[in-house]
């Protein structure tokens, strides 16, 4: 059992909000109280009129039903189910008696209301457990007081409190009123892992029925009395800005209420990268229906002009920086030349171990390979949108955002309202992948509502969405390996960079496993905006590195898994350097597991296999991908994934997320790209931007988790990056072609095998 | 603007809209049935799939003026209580991640099964290739379609 203090320092993690708000406990009727089994018989499972808020995470109805607030944004990673499961387990309530609600943004009650960095579960693991355990303890205390027995003798099981000696028992609903008045215990006991009854068991998506019956769940589904629809027009290319607007024709079109330009930030507004957008001034079209505003947008007569270069002061997690956006209309062909030229020069040395120069000089064999990837658009299926209702002294915002907490200050700044006058609520979100970390659309919706003096739902078209920027950066990497006469890997050199950021993680494997190691990087400025895209940077460098290691293993005449295990053994037993950021034992653990589960040493007939393993977001993933040739075309048959992300909350949902990572990784490595001509993206809809489809997905995906009882680490991102390496390695086995340039579908490498 | 009387989910609905308005927006903005989703507007993603009579069509490319007296079924009208075999199979397999594309997937799948109660893998691929799932739930969708087919037969 883990003993946890509910007060640490000056801050109380758990507050008894019912005491603060008082009125909640009034009007409680004992006649209404019943145990959960009675509640189950009710026709409609809903909270009664009287309920008791025990703390910010949960409310208990006098009928025994419990509402658990899910604090974090739900973008498809299923936290709306898994986070309440953690509370429910510690509370000791039957999952069928739980109703889940999306919590509003509330920085007093919750911390890290962000869907980013695969951190939802790991950063709230303890506070969610504490919320449930605290409530359980307060319910026990209430029963102990009512029955005049020691609290230690009270048992709480599935929503029922019992005192064996006296034979007394009561449902949580009966004790909720009294429990809400109890003092928050100073210390509470968390359950032992072996006593978990909900954590580690598969529970269905709490929104499942609503999703399959088409109920309004998403931001784009928001409907309000008097609500208008807005859309925006931004420049057709990066490096351009608004020159003039003639909206006369558009304003006369049916259903159109207004057309105007909006500007989001003053030059001196200290913004974060999550606020920034390439297009600070936009044209807004406001009308009665979506189709009408989309039609009117086509009738706008807008002149765009070339924008000057800009240098913008930004703050990023407390660090101030100046970001340069050069002038000009950029092209993909030029980008490639720029990257090749810069990569041929000496880069910024980020890490150096031993004497790599000497090792390369003395090498019996040197392997050098370069890898690239294009910009990508996130392309969440639900395009950017947000509802805003701004009045003189209040702003209500509702919709899909991964970062309500980070956006609130920028909205306050724009509207000139204090933070407490801004309410942000989250809907279910039609995908995130990092795109909705960047909430410019919330600010735009607020600006439009303020100017139109009406509740407004801003809706981006797919074309608006895909051409807005916030892309996955384009990267370039060159790897070099030195082998001695006995085929030992004696040195590794990585030089990498990108537009506008470098994908280097200098302290990750194989750093630490090599006596001689050199990591350099570089960056190129651009006016094309980029943003975090599922497993930022890892989403390229993992595939490049893992493809390269496959070639090194081949050149050394070693099995690719065995070679990695050898290196990891060295990193574990005799690590080089002190900043290695991975646990070599856990890394090796997923490789061993995938080797076993994929039956690596007995490859099925006709299958061509590739392996890959990577560490990111504090989790470890290894994958084996099997390809069969069908009609002379490579077809992915099966992927076997091994994951170490610590304790798994909801296994089947976790498998779903891992399957998605596999499909997503294969899809983007194989098919997707954003390219530029004169600053304009050449793909603005799914006719030219290719996403993986049903027939291209693996026929089978198997996912296995390492069972080690470690506190949960990330899961949303880690299964995504390594699969790109496994794909490239399997493609090589199947076709004899080593693919270096994503998307592989347009890459035509020679046959080398 | 023109008046149209439409048969949507077995009910008669009147709308006054421009004849060019796609059914997608008639449903979402005028009839307030928002289960049918906007994804691309050019019939490339399948999020807006509905049934016109018994066939799966992309409602973003179906102008209201072309509907006439054909029966429109949306995700909200596929069953009374979410108990259509395809919806049930979706719940059983716990298919959705973000869930946004799933209404379109379910409408394509239910139209497929109506015409072919026991489709092969390749027939499923052909029928479903027009429906993108950005979260990558394709293997679960296929499993759910087979589950539904099994329950139907």
Short mmCIF file of C-alpha atoms in Angstrom, two decimals, chain A residues 109 147 155 167 253 258 330 340 345 351 390 511 522 530 671 686:
data_model
loop_
_atom_site.label_atom_id
_atom_site.label_comp_id
_atom_site.label_asym_id
_atom_site.label_seq_id
_atom_site.Cartn_x
_atom_site.Cartn_y
_atom_site.Cartn_z
CA UNK A 109 -8.65 22.06 -9.63
CA UNK A 147 -22.26 4.01 13.12
CA UNK A 155 -14.76 -1.88 4.27
CA UNK A 167 -23.70 -5.91 10.32
CA UNK A 253 -24.72 36.86 -51.16
CA UNK A 258 -20.70 40.40 -42.47
CA UNK A 330 9.71 28.98 -50.75
CA UNK A 340 21.99 18.97 -48.81
CA UNK A 345 29.18 21.31 -43.84
CA UNK A 351 27.58 15.29 -28.32
CA UNK A 390 -17.86 37.00 -26.65
CA UNK A 511 24.62 6.86 -27.93
CA UNK A 522 21.83 22.39 -38.05
CA UNK A 530 5.56 23.96 -38.25
CA UNK A 671 2.19 7.88 -48.89
CA UNK A 686 -7.29 14.40 -50.05
#
